[in-house]
C-alpha cells in the first residue's frame, strides 16, 4: 500500500515554496522533493492570502506527476485558505481551471 502524500506550502514576501512528503506510521513526515521560486515584482504586490494560494498552486503544478489522480493532504499556515481548501471539500472550479487539471482529489 502506498504511503499517504502531504504537500506542504508556504509563502513569504519574496517567494513561495513547496515540499512533497511521505507520511509514515506515527505521523512522521519525510521529504521527497523541494521546490521554490522567487515572486515577480507584480506577485510581490499580492495580498498575503493570495501569495499563500499561489504557493499551493505552484506546489501542485510543480509536483503534478506525483499528485495527479492521487489523494493528498495540503498543509499550510494560512487560516483563510481553509475556507477554500478545507476538510472534505473538493477543489473549487476556479482553482482547478487555474491549475489546468480536472483530476485532483484532496
mmCIF file of C-alpha atoms in Angstrom:
data_model
loop_
_atom_site.group_PDB
_atom_site.id
_atom_site.type_symbol
_atom_site.label_atom_id
_atom_site.label_comp_id
_atom_site.label_asym_id
_atom_site.label_seq_id
_atom_site.Cartn_x
_atom_site.Cartn_y
_atom_site.Cartn_z
ATOM 1 C CA UNK A 1 0.000 0.000 0.000
ATOM 2 C CA UNK A 2 1.284 3.453 -0.907
ATOM 3 C CA UNK A 3 2.161 5.876 1.847
ATOM 4 C CA UNK A 4 -0.023 8.988 2.248
ATOM 5 C CA UNK A 5 1.271 12.067 0.414
ATOM 6 C CA UNK A 6 1.496 15.502 2.045
ATOM 7 C CA UNK A 7 2.175 18.748 0.178
ATOM 8 C CA UNK A 8 3.479 21.487 2.477
ATOM 9 C CA UNK A 9 3.300 25.007 1.033
ATOM 10 C CA UNK A 10 4.282 28.434 2.298
ATOM 11 C CA UNK A 11 4.810 31.957 1.008
ATOM 12 C CA UNK A 12 6.896 34.907 2.112
ATOM 13 C CA UNK A 13 7.124 38.485 0.890
ATOM 14 C CA UNK A 14 9.598 37.437 -1.821
ATOM 15 C CA UNK A 15 8.942 33.802 -2.724
ATOM 16 C CA UNK A 16 6.890 30.631 -2.497
ATOM 17 C CA UNK A 17 7.948 27.125 -1.607
ATOM 18 C CA UNK A 18 6.590 23.600 -1.525
ATOM 19 C CA UNK A 19 7.749 20.304 -0.044
ATOM 20 C CA UNK A 20 6.346 16.943 -1.116
ATOM 21 C CA UNK A 21 6.442 14.411 1.741
ATOM 22 C CA UNK A 22 5.520 10.829 2.524
ATOM 23 C CA UNK A 23 3.718 10.263 5.808
ATOM 24 C CA UNK A 24 4.979 7.282 7.792
ATOM 25 C CA UNK A 25 3.216 5.452 10.624
ATOM 26 C CA UNK A 26 3.159 7.612 13.723
ATOM 27 C CA UNK A 27 2.737 10.769 11.645
ATOM 28 C CA UNK A 28 6.409 11.244 10.765
ATOM 29 C CA UNK A 29 6.835 13.209 7.526
ATOM 30 C CA UNK A 30 9.832 12.565 5.298
ATOM 31 C CA UNK A 31 10.525 14.990 2.452
ATOM 32 C CA UNK A 32 10.788 13.623 -1.076
ATOM 33 C CA UNK A 33 11.157 16.812 -3.151
ATOM 34 C CA UNK A 34 11.617 20.528 -2.510
ATOM 35 C CA UNK A 35 10.748 23.424 -4.834
ATOM 36 C CA UNK A 36 10.758 27.199 -4.555
ATOM 37 C CA UNK A 37 10.552 30.259 -6.735
ATOM 38 C CA UNK A 38 11.063 33.976 -6.365
ATOM 39 C CA UNK A 39 7.958 36.092 -6.826
ATOM 40 C CA UNK A 40 7.826 38.543 -9.717
ATOM 41 C CA UNK A 41 7.549 42.246 -8.969
ATOM 42 C CA UNK A 42 3.789 42.095 -9.655
ATOM 43 C CA UNK A 43 3.331 38.969 -7.478
ATOM 44 C CA UNK A 44 5.078 40.709 -4.567
ATOM 45 C CA UNK A 45 2.165 43.166 -4.516
ATOM 46 C CA UNK A 46 -0.390 40.370 -3.920
ATOM 47 C CA UNK A 47 -2.164 40.166 -0.576
ATOM 48 C CA UNK A 48 -0.630 37.531 1.711
ATOM 49 C CA UNK A 49 -3.611 35.182 1.330
ATOM 50 C CA UNK A 50 -3.145 35.289 -2.458
ATOM 51 C CA UNK A 51 0.565 34.540 -2.071
ATOM 52 C CA UNK A 52 -0.326 31.515 0.079
ATOM 53 C CA UNK A 53 -2.804 30.329 -2.582
ATOM 54 C CA UNK A 54 -0.130 30.890 -5.227
ATOM 55 C CA UNK A 55 2.235 28.680 -3.197
ATOM 56 C CA UNK A 56 -0.335 25.860 -3.236
ATOM 57 C CA UNK A 57 -0.930 26.202 -6.970
ATOM 58 C CA UNK A 58 2.847 26.324 -7.533
ATOM 59 C CA UNK A 59 3.362 23.149 -5.483
ATOM 60 C CA UNK A 60 0.601 21.247 -7.257
ATOM 61 C CA UNK A 61 1.881 22.279 -10.683
ATOM 62 C CA UNK A 62 5.496 21.513 -9.770
ATOM 63 C CA UNK A 63 4.724 18.021 -8.465
ATOM 64 C CA UNK A 64 1.851 17.205 -10.834
ATOM 65 C CA UNK A 65 3.392 13.885 -11.948
ATOM 66 C CA UNK A 66 3.152 12.619 -8.384
ATOM 67 C CA UNK A 67 -0.167 14.204 -7.389
ATOM 68 C CA UNK A 68 -2.446 13.889 -10.397
ATOM 69 C CA UNK A 69 -5.190 11.366 -9.685
ATOM 70 C CA UNK A 70 -3.904 10.807 -6.126
ATOM 71 C CA UNK A 71 -5.470 11.704 -2.818
ATOM 72 C CA UNK A 72 -3.137 14.006 -0.876
ATOM 73 C CA UNK A 73 -3.104 16.434 2.020
ATOM 74 C CA UNK A 74 -2.150 20.100 1.723
ATOM 75 C CA UNK A 75 -0.537 21.711 4.767
ATOM 76 C CA UNK A 76 -0.338 25.495 5.006
ATOM 77 C CA UNK A 77 -0.133 28.016 7.818
ATOM 78 C CA UNK A 78 -2.819 30.207 6.215
ATOM 79 C CA UNK A 79 -6.129 30.069 8.109
ATOM 80 C CA UNK A 80 -8.115 32.000 5.444
ATOM 81 C CA UNK A 81 -7.306 29.319 2.867
ATOM 82 C CA UNK A 82 -9.134 26.701 4.935
ATOM 83 C CA UNK A 83 -12.393 28.070 3.537
ATOM 84 C CA UNK A 84 -11.087 27.278 0.054
ATOM 85 C CA UNK A 85 -9.193 24.039 0.656
ATOM 86 C CA UNK A 86 -10.805 22.871 3.923
ATOM 87 C CA UNK A 87 -11.537 19.321 5.073
ATOM 88 C CA UNK A 88 -13.877 17.297 2.856
ATOM 89 C CA UNK A 89 -14.050 19.965 0.168
ATOM 90 C CA UNK A 90 -13.350 19.414 -3.495
ATOM 91 C CA UNK A 91 -11.058 21.731 -5.408
ATOM 92 C CA UNK A 92 -13.036 24.823 -6.463
ATOM 93 C CA UNK A 93 -13.685 25.016 -10.211
ATOM 94 C CA UNK A 94 -11.846 28.350 -10.464
ATOM 95 C CA UNK A 95 -8.729 26.880 -8.843
ATOM 96 C CA UNK A 96 -8.914 23.696 -10.906
ATOM 97 C CA UNK A 97 -9.108 25.788 -14.086
ATOM 98 C CA UNK A 98 -6.118 27.881 -12.968
ATOM 99 C CA UNK A 99 -4.092 24.697 -12.415
ATOM 100 C CA UNK A 100 -5.235 23.235 -15.726
ATOM 101 C CA UNK A 101 -6.331 19.903 -14.240
ATOM 102 C CA UNK A 102 -9.612 18.205 -13.568
ATOM 103 C CA UNK A 103 -8.482 15.011 -11.875
ATOM 104 C CA UNK A 104 -7.240 16.072 -8.446
ATOM 105 C CA UNK A 105 -8.674 14.715 -5.227
ATOM 106 C CA UNK A 106 -7.802 16.489 -1.993
#
